[in-house]
Each structure stands twice: as C-alpha cells, then as structure tokens.
JSON list of C-alpha atoms and ligand atoms in Angstrom, two decimals:
[
{"chain": "O", "resi": 57, "resn": "MET", "atom": "CA", "xyz": [13.25, 0.90, -14.07]},
{"chain": "O", "resi": 58, "resn": "LEU", "atom": "CA", "xyz": [9.76, -0.02, -12.85]},
{"chain": "O", "resi": 59, "resn": "ASN", "atom": "CA", "xyz": [6.81, 2.24, -13.70]},
{"chain": "O", "resi": 60, "resn": "LEU", "atom": "CA", "xyz": [4.53, 2.78, -10.71]},
{"chain": "O", "resi": 61, "resn": "GLY", "atom": "CA", "xyz": [1.04, 4.20, -10.39]},
{"chain": "O", "resi": 62, "resn": "VAL", "atom": "CA", "xyz": [-0.05, 5.17, -6.88]},
{"chain": "O", "resi": 63, "resn": "LEU", "atom": "CA", "xyz": [-3.66, 5.39, -5.65]},
{"chain": "O", "resi": 64, "resn": "ALA", "atom": "CA", "xyz": [-4.30, 7.27, -2.41]},
{"chain": "O", "resi": 65, "resn": "SER", "atom": "CA", "xyz": [-7.13, 8.91, -0.49]},
{"chain": "O", "resi": 66, "resn": "GLY", "atom": "CA", "xyz": [-5.46, 10.86, 2.30]},
{"chain": "O", "resi": 67, "resn": "ARG", "atom": "CA", "xyz": [-2.28, 11.71, 4.14]},
{"chain": "O", "resi": 68, "resn": "GLY", "atom": "CA", "xyz": [0.06, 9.82, 1.83]},
{"chain": "O", "resi": 69, "resn": "SER", "atom": "CA", "xyz": [2.87, 9.02, 4.26]},
{"chain": "O", "resi": 70, "resn": "ASN", "atom": "CA", "xyz": [3.42, 5.65, 2.56]},
{"chain": "O", "resi": 71, "resn": "PHE", "atom": "CA", "xyz": [3.48, 7.44, -0.80]},
{"chain": "O", "resi": 72, "resn": "GLN", "atom": "CA", "xyz": [6.16, 9.71, 0.69]},
{"chain": "O", "resi": 73, "resn": "ALA", "atom": "CA", "xyz": [8.20, 6.74, 1.94]},
{"chain": "O", "resi": 74, "resn": "ILE", "atom": "CA", "xyz": [8.22, 5.34, -1.61]},
{"chain": "O", "resi": 75, "resn": "ILE", "atom": "CA", "xyz": [9.22, 8.71, -3.08]},
{"chain": "O", "resi": 76, "resn": "ASP", "atom": "CA", "xyz": [12.06, 8.96, -0.55]},
{"chain": "O", "resi": 77, "resn": "GLU", "atom": "CA", "xyz": [13.40, 5.50, -1.41]},
{"chain": "O", "resi": 78, "resn": "ILE", "atom": "CA", "xyz": [13.37, 6.33, -5.11]},
{"chain": "O", "resi": 79, "resn": "GLU", "atom": "CA", "xyz": [15.07, 9.69, -4.57]},
{"chain": "O", "resi": 80, "resn": "ALA", "atom": "CA", "xyz": [17.71, 8.07, -2.34]},
{"chain": "O", "resi": 81, "resn": "GLY", "atom": "CA", "xyz": [18.55, 5.69, -5.20]},
{"chain": "O", "resi": 82, "resn": "ARG", "atom": "CA", "xyz": [17.45, 2.61, -3.25]},
{"chain": "O", "resi": 83, "resn": "LEU", "atom": "CA", "xyz": [14.45, 1.78, -5.44]},
{"chain": "O", "resi": 84, "resn": "ASP", "atom": "CA", "xyz": [14.78, 1.62, -9.21]},
{"chain": "O", "resi": 85, "resn": "ALA", "atom": "CA", "xyz": [11.31, 2.91, -10.03]},
{"chain": "O", "resi": 86, "resn": "GLU", "atom": "CA", "xyz": [9.48, 5.94, -11.33]},
{"chain": "O", "resi": 87, "resn": "ILE", "atom": "CA", "xyz": [6.08, 7.12, -10.10]},
{"chain": "O", "resi": 88, "resn": "LYS", "atom": "CA", "xyz": [4.27, 7.91, -13.34]},
{"chain": "O", "resi": 89, "resn": "ILE", "atom": "CA", "xyz": [1.10, 9.17, -11.65]},
{"chain": "O", "resi": 90, "resn": "LEU", "atom": "CA", "xyz": [-0.70, 9.66, -8.36]},
{"chain": "O", "resi": 91, "resn": "ILE", "atom": "CA", "xyz": [-4.45, 9.17, -8.61]},
{"chain": "O", "resi": 92, "resn": "VAL", "atom": "CA", "xyz": [-6.65, 10.37, -5.74]},
{"chain": "O", "resi": 93, "resn": "ASP", "atom": "CA", "xyz": [-10.38, 9.97, -5.12]},
{"chain": "O", "resi": 94, "resn": "ASN", "atom": "CA", "xyz": [-10.38, 12.89, -2.68]},
{"chain": "O", "resi": 95, "resn": "PRO", "atom": "CA", "xyz": [-9.54, 16.44, -3.78]},
{"chain": "O", "resi": 96, "resn": "ASN", "atom": "CA", "xyz": [-8.28, 17.31, -0.27]},
{"chain": "O", "resi": 97, "resn": "ALA", "atom": "CA", "xyz": [-5.86, 14.40, 0.02]},
{"chain": "O", "resi": 98, "resn": "TYR", "atom": "CA", "xyz": [-2.56, 15.64, 1.44]},
{"chain": "O", "resi": 99, "resn": "ALA", "atom": "CA", "xyz": [-0.87, 13.18, -0.92]},
{"chain": "O", "resi": 100, "resn": "ILE", "atom": "CA", "xyz": [-1.48, 15.80, -3.65]},
{"chain": "O", "resi": 101, "resn": "GLU", "atom": "CA", "xyz": [0.86, 18.26, -1.88]},
{"chain": "O", "resi": 102, "resn": "ARG", "atom": "CA", "xyz": [3.53, 15.59, -1.78]},
{"chain": "O", "resi": 103, "resn": "ALA", "atom": "CA", "xyz": [3.13, 14.94, -5.51]},
{"chain": "O", "resi": 104, "resn": "LYS", "atom": "CA", "xyz": [3.43, 18.64, -6.27]},
{"chain": "O", "resi": 105, "resn": "ARG", "atom": "CA", "xyz": [6.54, 18.99, -4.13]},
{"chain": "O", "resi": 106, "resn": "HIS", "atom": "CA", "xyz": [8.23, 16.16, -6.01]},
{"chain": "O", "resi": 107, "resn": "SER", "atom": "CA", "xyz": [6.97, 17.11, -9.48]},
{"chain": "O", "resi": 108, "resn": "ILE", "atom": "CA", "xyz": [4.90, 13.95, -9.82]},
{"chain": "O", "resi": 109, "resn": "GLU", "atom": "CA", "xyz": [1.86, 14.09, -12.09]},
{"chain": "O", "resi": 110, "resn": "TYR", "atom": "CA", "xyz": [-1.40, 13.73, -10.16]},
{"chain": "O", "resi": 111, "resn": "LEU", "atom": "CA", "xyz": [-5.01, 13.30, -11.09]},
{"chain": "O", "resi": 112, "resn": "TYR", "atom": "CA", "xyz": [-8.17, 13.66, -9.03]},
{"chain": "O", "resi": 113, "resn": "ILE", "atom": "CA", "xyz": [-10.88, 11.32, -10.27]},
{"chain": "O", "resi": 114, "resn": "ASN", "atom": "CA", "xyz": [-14.26, 11.97, -8.70]},
{"chain": "O", "resi": 115, "resn": "PRO", "atom": "CA", "xyz": [-16.10, 8.66, -8.24]},
{"chain": "O", "resi": 116, "resn": "LYS", "atom": "CA", "xyz": [-19.44, 10.51, -8.21]},
{"chain": "O", "resi": 117, "resn": "GLU", "atom": "CA", "xyz": [-18.95, 11.47, -11.86]},
{"chain": "O", "resi": 118, "resn": "PHE", "atom": "CA", "xyz": [-19.28, 7.85, -12.98]},
{"chain": "O", "resi": 119, "resn": "PRO", "atom": "CA", "xyz": [-22.52, 5.91, -13.46]},
{"chain": "O", "resi": 120, "resn": "SER", "atom": "CA", "xyz": [-21.14, 2.90, -11.61]},
{"chain": "O", "resi": 121, "resn": "LYS", "atom": "CA", "xyz": [-18.18, 1.77, -9.49]},
{"chain": "O", "resi": 122, "resn": "ASP", "atom": "CA", "xyz": [-17.00, -0.35, -12.41]},
{"chain": "O", "resi": 123, "resn": "ASP", "atom": "CA", "xyz": [-16.88, 2.72, -14.67]},
{"chain": "O", "resi": 124, "resn": "PHE", "atom": "CA", "xyz": [-14.80, 4.55, -12.06]},
{"chain": "O", "resi": 125, "resn": "PHE", "atom": "CA", "xyz": [-12.27, 1.70, -11.97]},
{"chain": "O", "resi": 126, "resn": "ILE", "atom": "CA", "xyz": [-12.27, 1.38, -15.75]},
{"chain": "O", "resi": 127, "resn": "LYS", "atom": "CA", "xyz": [-11.28, 5.06, -15.91]},
{"chain": "O", "resi": 128, "resn": "ILE", "atom": "CA", "xyz": [-8.48, 4.47, -13.37]},
{"chain": "O", "resi": 129, "resn": "ALA", "atom": "CA", "xyz": [-7.21, 1.46, -15.35]},
{"chain": "O", "resi": 130, "resn": "ASP", "atom": "CA", "xyz": [-7.21, 3.51, -18.56]},
{"chain": "O", "resi": 131, "resn": "GLU", "atom": "CA", "xyz": [-5.21, 6.32, -16.96]},
{"chain": "O", "resi": 132, "resn": "LEU", "atom": "CA", "xyz": [-2.68, 3.86, -15.55]},
{"chain": "O", "resi": 133, "resn": "LYS", "atom": "CA", "xyz": [-2.32, 1.91, -18.80]},
{"chain": "O", "resi": 134, "resn": "SER", "atom": "CA", "xyz": [-1.90, 5.07, -20.86]},
{"chain": "O", "resi": 135, "resn": "ARG", "atom": "CA", "xyz": [1.17, 5.87, -18.73]},
{"chain": "O", "resi": 136, "resn": "ASP", "atom": "CA", "xyz": [2.65, 2.38, -19.06]},
{"chain": "O", "resi": 137, "resn": "VAL", "atom": "CA", "xyz": [2.23, 1.66, -15.37]},
{"chain": "O", "resi": 138, "resn": "GLU", "atom": "CA", "xyz": [3.51, -1.83, -14.52]},
{"chain": "O", "resi": 139, "resn": "LEU", "atom": "CA", "xyz": [2.74, -2.00, -10.79]},
{"chain": "O", "resi": 140, "resn": "VAL", "atom": "CA", "xyz": [-0.15, -0.29, -8.98]},
{"chain": "O", "resi": 141, "resn": "ILE", "atom": "CA", "xyz": [0.38, 0.79, -5.37]},
{"chain": "O", "resi": 142, "resn": "LEU", "atom": "CA", "xyz": [-2.58, 1.29, -3.03]},
{"chain": "O", "resi": 143, "resn": "ALA", "atom": "CA", "xyz": [-1.17, 3.71, -0.47]},
{"chain": "O", "resi": 144, "resn": "GLY", "atom": "CA", "xyz": [-4.08, 4.39, 1.84]},
{"chain": "O", "resi": 145, "resn": "PHE", "atom": "CA", "xyz": [-6.69, 4.10, -0.92]},
{"chain": "O", "resi": 146, "resn": "MET", "atom": "CA", "xyz": [-9.96, 3.77, 0.96]},
{"chain": "O", "resi": 147, "resn": "ARG", "atom": "CA", "xyz": [-11.97, 1.80, -1.56]},
{"chain": "O", "resi": 148, "resn": "ILE", "atom": "CA", "xyz": [-12.36, -1.85, -2.43]},
{"chain": "O", "resi": 149, "resn": "VAL", "atom": "CA", "xyz": [-10.85, -2.30, -5.86]},
{"chain": "O", "resi": 150, "resn": "ARG", "atom": "CA", "xyz": [-13.27, -3.75, -8.40]},
{"chain": "O", "resi": 151, "resn": "LYS", "atom": "CA", "xyz": [-12.64, -6.74, -10.60]},
{"chain": "O", "resi": 152, "resn": "PHE", "atom": "CA", "xyz": [-12.03, -4.70, -13.72]},
{"chain": "O", "resi": 153, "resn": "LEU", "atom": "CA", "xyz": [-8.89, -3.07, -12.30]},
{"chain": "O", "resi": 154, "resn": "ILE", "atom": "CA", "xyz": [-7.65, -6.35, -10.82]},
{"chain": "O", "resi": 155, "resn": "ASP", "atom": "CA", "xyz": [-8.08, -8.10, -14.17]},
{"chain": "O", "resi": 156, "resn": "ALA", "atom": "CA", "xyz": [-6.21, -5.26, -15.89]},
{"chain": "O", "resi": 157, "resn": "PHE", "atom": "CA", "xyz": [-3.29, -5.70, -13.44]},
{"chain": "O", "resi": 158, "resn": "PRO", "atom": "CA", "xyz": [-3.28, -9.35, -12.27]},
{"chain": "O", "resi": 159, "resn": "ASN", "atom": "CA", "xyz": [-0.94, -9.79, -9.29]},
{"chain": "O", "resi": 160, "resn": "ARG", "atom": "CA", "xyz": [0.31, -6.32, -10.12]},
{"chain": "O", "resi": 161, "resn": "ILE", "atom": "CA", "xyz": [-1.55, -4.35, -7.45]},
{"chain": "O", "resi": 162, "resn": "MET", "atom": "CA", "xyz": [-0.07, -4.07, -3.95]},
{"chain": "O", "resi": 163, "resn": "ASN", "atom": "CA", "xyz": [-1.78, -2.87, -0.80]},
{"chain": "O", "resi": 164, "resn": "ILE", "atom": "CA", "xyz": [-0.57, -2.16, 2.72]},
{"chain": "O", "resi": 165, "resn": "HIS", "atom": "CA", "xyz": [-2.75, -3.08, 5.67]},
{"chain": "O", "resi": 166, "resn": "PRO", "atom": "CA", "xyz": [-2.06, -2.04, 9.29]},
{"chain": "O", "resi": 167, "resn": "ALA", "atom": "CA", "xyz": [-2.46, -5.47, 10.90]},
{"chain": "O", "resi": 168, "resn": "LEU", "atom": "CA", "xyz": [-1.02, -8.95, 10.58]},
{"chain": "O", "resi": 169, "resn": "LEU", "atom": "CA", "xyz": [-3.41, -10.46, 8.06]},
{"chain": "O", "resi": 170, "resn": "PRO", "atom": "CA", "xyz": [-5.52, -12.55, 8.08]},
{"chain": "O", "resi": 171, "resn": "SER", "atom": "CA", "xyz": [-6.23, -10.96, 11.48]},
{"chain": "O", "resi": 172, "resn": "PHE", "atom": "CA", "xyz": [-8.19, -7.72, 11.51]},
{"chain": "O", "resi": 173, "resn": "PRO", "atom": "CA", "xyz": [-8.93, -7.01, 7.86]},
{"chain": "O", "resi": 174, "resn": "GLY", "atom": "CA", "xyz": [-11.02, -4.04, 6.81]},
{"chain": "O", "resi": 175, "resn": "LEU", "atom": "CA", "xyz": [-11.14, -0.63, 8.39]},
{"chain": "O", "resi": 176, "resn": "HIS", "atom": "CA", "xyz": [-9.32, 0.36, 11.59]},
{"chain": "O", "resi": 177, "resn": "GLY", "atom": "CA", "xyz": [-7.02, -2.66, 11.84]},
{"chain": "O", "resi": 178, "resn": "GLN", "atom": "CA", "xyz": [-5.11, -0.99, 14.67]},
{"chain": "O", "resi": 179, "resn": "LYS", "atom": "CA", "xyz": [-8.26, -0.31, 16.74]},
{"chain": "O", "resi": 180, "resn": "GLN", "atom": "CA", "xyz": [-9.45, -3.87, 16.16]},
{"chain": "O", "resi": 181, "resn": "ALA", "atom": "CA", "xyz": [-6.12, -5.13, 17.55]},
{"chain": "O", "resi": 182, "resn": "VAL", "atom": "CA", "xyz": [-6.27, -2.85, 20.62]},
{"chain": "O", "resi": 183, "resn": "ASP", "atom": "CA", "xyz": [-9.90, -3.77, 21.31]},
{"chain": "O", "resi": 184, "resn": "TYR", "atom": "CA", "xyz": [-9.17, -7.48, 20.96]},
{"chain": "O", "resi": 185, "resn": "GLY", "atom": "CA", "xyz": [-6.31, -7.19, 23.44]},
{"chain": "O", "resi": 186, "resn": "ILE", "atom": "CA", "xyz": [-3.64, -8.99, 21.44]},
{"chain": "O", "resi": 187, "resn": "ARG", "atom": "CA", "xyz": [0.05, -8.56, 22.29]},
{"chain": "O", "resi": 188, "resn": "ILE", "atom": "CA", "xyz": [1.61, -8.55, 18.83]},
{"chain": "O", "resi": 189, "resn": "SER", "atom": "CA", "xyz": [0.35, -6.75, 15.76]},
{"chain": "O", "resi": 190, "resn": "GLY", "atom": "CA", "xyz": [2.00, -5.25, 12.72]},
{"chain": "O", "resi": 191, "resn": "CYS", "atom": "CA", "xyz": [1.46, -4.62, 9.04]},
{"chain": "O", "resi": 192, "resn": "THR", "atom": "CA", "xyz": [1.17, -6.58, 5.83]},
{"chain": "O", "resi": 193, "resn": "VAL", "atom": "CA", "xyz": [1.95, -5.85, 2.20]},
{"chain": "O", "resi": 194, "resn": "HIS", "atom": "CA", "xyz": [-0.08, -8.10, -0.09]},
{"chain": "O", "resi": 195, "resn": "PHE", "atom": "CA", "xyz": [-1.18, -8.47, -3.66]},
{"chain": "O", "resi": 196, "resn": "VAL", "atom": "CA", "xyz": [-4.75, -7.39, -4.16]},
{"chain": "O", "resi": 197, "resn": "ASP", "atom": "CA", "xyz": [-7.48, -9.83, -5.12]},
{"chain": "O", "resi": 198, "resn": "GLU", "atom": "CA", "xyz": [-11.23, -9.33, -5.12]},
{"chain": "O", "resi": 199, "resn": "GLY", "atom": "CA", "xyz": [-11.65, -9.88, -1.40]},
{"chain": "O", "resi": 200, "resn": "MET", "atom": "CA", "xyz": [-11.16, -7.42, 1.42]},
{"chain": "O", "resi": 201, "resn": "ASP", "atom": "CA", "xyz": [-7.46, -7.66, 2.39]},
{"chain": "O", "resi": 202, "resn": "THR", "atom": "CA", "xyz": [-7.35, -11.34, 1.36]},
{"chain": "O", "resi": 203, "resn": "GLY", "atom": "CA", "xyz": [-4.69, -11.44, -1.39]},
{"chain": "O", "resi": 204, "resn": "PRO", "atom": "CA", "xyz": [-1.32, -13.24, -1.28]},
{"chain": "O", "resi": 205, "resn": "VAL", "atom": "CA", "xyz": [0.99, -11.90, 1.45]},
{"chain": "O", "resi": 206, "resn": "ILE", "atom": "CA", "xyz": [4.34, -10.46, 0.36]},
{"chain": "O", "resi": 207, "resn": "ILE", "atom": "CA", "xyz": [5.93, -9.09, 3.55]},
{"chain": "O", "resi": 208, "resn": "GLN", "atom": "CA", "xyz": [4.83, -8.68, 7.12]},
{"chain": "O", "resi": 209, "resn": "ALA", "atom": "CA", "xyz": [6.40, -6.85, 10.06]},
{"chain": "O", "resi": 210, "resn": "ALA", "atom": "CA", "xyz": [5.56, -7.18, 13.74]},
{"chain": "O", "resi": 211, "resn": "VAL", "atom": "CA", "xyz": [5.36, -4.80, 16.70]},
{"chain": "O", "resi": 212, "resn": "PRO", "atom": "CA", "xyz": [4.50, -5.40, 20.35]},
{"chain": "O", "resi": 213, "resn": "VAL", "atom": "CA", "xyz": [1.18, -4.16, 21.71]},
{"chain": "O", "resi": 214, "resn": "SER", "atom": "CA", "xyz": [1.05, -2.92, 25.28]},
{"chain": "O", "resi": 215, "resn": "PRO", "atom": "CA", "xyz": [-2.10, -3.16, 27.40]},
{"chain": "O", "resi": 216, "resn": "ASP", "atom": "CA", "xyz": [-1.91, 0.64, 27.64]},
{"chain": "O", "resi": 217, "resn": "ASP", "atom": "CA", "xyz": [-1.79, 1.21, 23.90]},
{"chain": "O", "resi": 218, "resn": "THR", "atom": "CA", "xyz": [-4.44, 3.31, 22.22]},
{"chain": "O", "resi": 219, "resn": "GLU", "atom": "CA", "xyz": [-5.40, 3.17, 18.57]},
{"chain": "O", "resi": 220, "resn": "ASP", "atom": "CA", "xyz": [-3.16, 6.20, 18.02]},
{"chain": "O", "resi": 221, "resn": "SER", "atom": "CA", "xyz": [-0.09, 4.93, 19.86]},
{"chain": "O", "resi": 222, "resn": "LEU", "atom": "CA", "xyz": [-0.26, 1.56, 18.12]},
{"chain": "O", "resi": 223, "resn": "SER", "atom": "CA", "xyz": [-0.90, 3.18, 14.73]},
{"chain": "O", "resi": 224, "resn": "ALA", "atom": "CA", "xyz": [2.23, 5.30, 15.11]},
{"chain": "O", "resi": 225, "resn": "ARG", "atom": "CA", "xyz": [4.36, 2.26, 15.97]},
{"chain": "O", "resi": 226, "resn": "ILE", "atom": "CA", "xyz": [3.01, 0.26, 13.05]},
{"chain": "O", "resi": 227, "resn": "LEU", "atom": "CA", "xyz": [3.35, 3.15, 10.60]},
{"chain": "O", "resi": 228, "resn": "LYS", "atom": "CA", "xyz": [7.14, 3.25, 11.05]},
{"chain": "O", "resi": 229, "resn": "LEU", "atom": "CA", "xyz": [7.30, -0.33, 9.82]},
{"chain": "O", "resi": 230, "resn": "GLU", "atom": "CA", "xyz": [4.82, 0.29, 7.01]},
{"chain": "O", "resi": 231, "resn": "HIS", "atom": "CA", "xyz": [7.30, 2.82, 5.67]},
{"chain": "O", "resi": 232, "resn": "LYS", "atom": "CA", "xyz": [10.00, 0.12, 5.61]},
{"chain": "O", "resi": 233, "resn": "ILE", "atom": "CA", "xyz": [8.14, -2.86, 4.22]},
{"chain": "O", "resi": 234, "resn": "PHE", "atom": "CA", "xyz": [6.16, -1.17, 1.46]},
{"chain": "O", "resi": 235, "resn": "PRO", "atom": "CA", "xyz": [9.25, 0.08, -0.40]},
{"chain": "O", "resi": 236, "resn": "GLU", "atom": "CA", "xyz": [10.92, -3.25, 0.31]},
{"chain": "O", "resi": 237, "resn": "ALA", "atom": "CA", "xyz": [8.05, -5.20, -1.31]},
{"chain": "O", "resi": 238, "resn": "ILE", "atom": "CA", "xyz": [8.19, -2.90, -4.34]},
{"chain": "O", "resi": 239, "resn": "ARG", "atom": "CA", "xyz": [11.96, -3.39, -4.53]},
{"chain": "O", "resi": 240, "resn": "LEU", "atom": "CA", "xyz": [11.54, -7.19, -4.56]},
{"chain": "O", "resi": 241, "resn": "TYR", "atom": "CA", "xyz": [9.02, -6.81, -7.38]},
{"chain": "O", "resi": 242, "resn": "ALA", "atom": "CA", "xyz": [11.30, -4.42, -9.29]},
{"chain": "O", "resi": 243, "resn": "GLU", "atom": "CA", "xyz": [14.12, -6.95, -8.99]},
{"chain": "O", "resi": 244, "resn": "GLY", "atom": "CA", "xyz": [11.88, -9.64, -10.49]},
{"chain": "O", "resi": 245, "resn": "ARG", "atom": "CA", "xyz": [12.08, -11.74, -7.34]},
{"chain": "O", "resi": 246, "resn": "LEU", "atom": "CA", "xyz": [8.37, -12.28, -6.66]},
{"chain": "O", "resi": 247, "resn": "SER", "atom": "CA", "xyz": [6.15, -15.01, -8.07]},
{"chain": "O", "resi": 248, "resn": "VAL", "atom": "CA", "xyz": [2.75, -16.18, -6.95]},
{"chain": "O", "resi": 249, "resn": "GLU", "atom": "CA", "xyz": [1.97, -19.88, -6.59]},
{"chain": "O", "resi": 250, "resn": "GLY", "atom": "CA", "xyz": [-1.64, -20.39, -5.51]},
{"chain": "O", "resi": 251, "resn": "ARG", "atom": "CA", "xyz": [-1.92, -17.97, -2.65]},
{"chain": "O", "resi": 252, "resn": "VAL", "atom": "CA", "xyz": [1.75, -18.19, -1.68]},
{"chain": "O", "resi": 253, "resn": "VAL", "atom": "CA", "xyz": [4.20, -15.53, -2.78]},
{"chain": "O", "resi": 254, "resn": "LYS", "atom": "CA", "xyz": [7.64, -17.01, -3.51]},
{"chain": "O", "resi": 255, "resn": "ILE", "atom": "CA", "xyz": [10.62, -14.70, -3.08]},
{"chain": "O", "resi": 256, "resn": "LYS", "atom": "CA", "xyz": [13.93, -15.46, -4.77]},
{"chain": "O", "resi": 257, "resn": "GLY", "atom": "CA", "xyz": [16.81, -15.20, -2.31]},
{"chain": "O", "resi": 258, "resn": "TYR", "atom": "CA", "xyz": [14.55, -14.33, 0.62]},
{"chain": "O", "resi": 259, "resn": "GLU", "atom": "CA", "xyz": [16.31, -13.29, 3.80]},
{"chain": "O", "resi": 260, "resn": "LEU", "atom": "CA", "xyz": [14.64, -13.19, 7.20]},
{"chain": "O", "resi": 261, "resn": "LYS", "atom": "CA", "xyz": [15.07, -9.66, 8.51]},
{"chain": "O", "resi": 262, "resn": "ASP", "atom": "CA", "xyz": [15.25, -8.77, 12.19]},
{"chain": "O", "resi": 263, "resn": "GLU", "atom": "CA", "xyz": [14.43, -5.16, 11.35]},
{"chain": "O", "resi": 264, "resn": "PHE", "atom": "CA", "xyz": [10.89, -6.27, 10.54]},
{"chain": "O", "resi": 265, "resn": "ILE", "atom": "CA", "xyz": [10.30, -7.33, 14.11]},
{"chain": "O", "resi": 266, "resn": "VAL", "atom": "CA", "xyz": [10.43, -4.38, 16.46]},
{"chain": "O", "resi": 267, "resn": "ASN", "atom": "CA", "xyz": [11.95, -5.17, 19.81]},
{"chain": "O", "resi": 268, "resn": "PRO", "atom": "CA", "xyz": [10.02, -3.48, 22.65]},
{"chain": "O", "resi": 269, "resn": "SER", "atom": "CA", "xyz": [13.21, -1.85, 23.87]},
{"chain": "O", "resi": 270, "resn": "LEU", "atom": "CA", "xyz": [13.77, -0.27, 20.44]},
{"chain": "O", "resi": 271, "resn": "ARG", "atom": "CA", "xyz": [10.36, 1.20, 19.89]},
{"chain": "E", "resi": 528, "resn": "GRF", "atom": "C1", "xyz": [-1.99, 3.24, 6.52]},
{"chain": "E", "resi": 528, "resn": "GRF", "atom": "O1", "xyz": [-2.16, 2.95, 7.89]},
{"chain": "E", "resi": 528, "resn": "GRF", "atom": "C2", "xyz": [-2.19, 2.01, 5.68]},
{"chain": "E", "resi": 528, "resn": "GRF", "atom": "O2", "xyz": [-1.79, 0.85, 6.34]},
{"chain": "E", "resi": 528, "resn": "GRF", "atom": "C3", "xyz": [-3.68, 2.01, 5.47]},
{"chain": "E", "resi": 528, "resn": "GRF", "atom": "O3", "xyz": [-4.04, 3.35, 5.33]},
{"chain": "E", "resi": 528, "resn": "GRF", "atom": "C4", "xyz": [-3.09, 4.16, 6.01]},
{"chain": "E", "resi": 528, "resn": "GRF", "atom": "C5", "xyz": [-2.57, 5.14, 4.99]},
{"chain": "E", "resi": 528, "resn": "GRF", "atom": "O4", "xyz": [-1.70, 6.07, 5.56]},
{"chain": "E", "resi": 528, "resn": "GRF", "atom": "N1", "xyz": [-4.01, 1.19, 4.33]},
{"chain": "E", "resi": 528, "resn": "GRF", "atom": "P1", "xyz": [-0.92, 7.07, 4.61]},
{"chain": "E", "resi": 528, "resn": "GRF", "atom": "O5", "xyz": [-1.98, 7.80, 3.78]},
{"chain": "E", "resi": 528, "resn": "GRF", "atom": "O6", "xyz": [0.02, 6.28, 3.76]},
{"chain": "E", "resi": 528, "resn": "GRF", "atom": "O7", "xyz": [-0.20, 8.02, 5.54]}
]
C-alpha cells in the first residue's frame, strides 16, 4: 500500500479521480493527507466527504516561500507520505520540497509537454491553432513543467474549440492517466534514467489517444 499526500488549490477533480480509483480497489494506495493553499478550495469538500484528513496552510503566514515548503514537507513526512501528488496545485514547488521527495512528486499538466508549459496550457494550444493536444503526468523538478514525463494522452483539437471545450476534453483523459501513473509507481514499475522514465512492462494504450468520433 502506497502512502500518498495530495496538494491542491481548487476544484480537485483529479484528486477525486484518484479517490475513486482507490475506493474501487484499482489503486493500492491511501491518501494520508490533502494539503491546500486556498481555504475555499472545493477539494476540501471532497476530502471531508471521503474522511480524508486535510490541512490548509496559508503561505502568507511564512516569512519566505522556502519556509512554506519546509512546512509542507514536514507535514508530509510526519504522515509517512511516499509519493506527493500535485493535483491542480497552483504554485511552483521550491527546491526544499523536491529535495525532500526526489522523483517522488508527480504533477499533471493540461498539454503535451514540452509544448505549452505554465498557466493556461489549453488556451495556449487553442491560440496557437494546433490540431492535437492532451495532457502529461511528469515527475517534478525545479523547472516549470520540465520534469521527466511518465504518461501522456492525446486529444484532437478542432478549429472551433474554445479554451473551455478543449479543457473539458482533456480533463477526461487527465482523470485516466493520473491514477494510471500512480498505479505504475505503486507497482514499483517506474525508474528515472537521466530525464527518461523507464516503465517495466509498458503497454501502448489506445485509450490514451481519443479518437475524434469517440469524444
Ligand atoms: C487540471 O487541468 C490540471 O491539469 C492542472 O490544473 C487543473 C486542476 O483541475 N494542473 P482539478 O483541480 O484537478 O479539477
């Protein structure tokens, strides 16, 4: 059983997808704590509903960003968290937390990295006019969405798409690949060589490429 710590700032639909996989018995993990940096994050309601411990940590109460992340690392370590999940956590993680959990922090980004890192990956894709986008689960390093890629999934982009319509299409796949990446980790199948993530027994999956007729 893998001990997870989840960091979120808002809606928490990815957090919910992970909870659902655990409750369905498809992911051998336990969420030890949800940490939010926003007292109004809807993710808190989800934690309450599923009896998951949660903690609001106010970044403004700390003298520096490093101190804020040191506090987060302490809370995670004190609960024996093994893997940290950034589920819509809207801050760049500082070195201290990364060093405390080397290659043990996962993030989901709503674009096919290295394209469109940073905020509003879906809007960047629509504005650029590309025809395929998607989402990426990666290990977190000190850069902005630059860490080793674990899983990606692709969706078509129509010339008529808006940020909202594309976001909705991508989100469905986020909810599949994030739990899948955690499952691979829980099964001990991931290793990082340089910037390449090796996966034991990797299978190419059609379900991670959405056919336009299926969307
Ligand atoms: C998702 O689009 C994720 O890719 C990005 O932030 C959003 C979080 O959504 N990092 P939710 O809070 O999980 O619903």
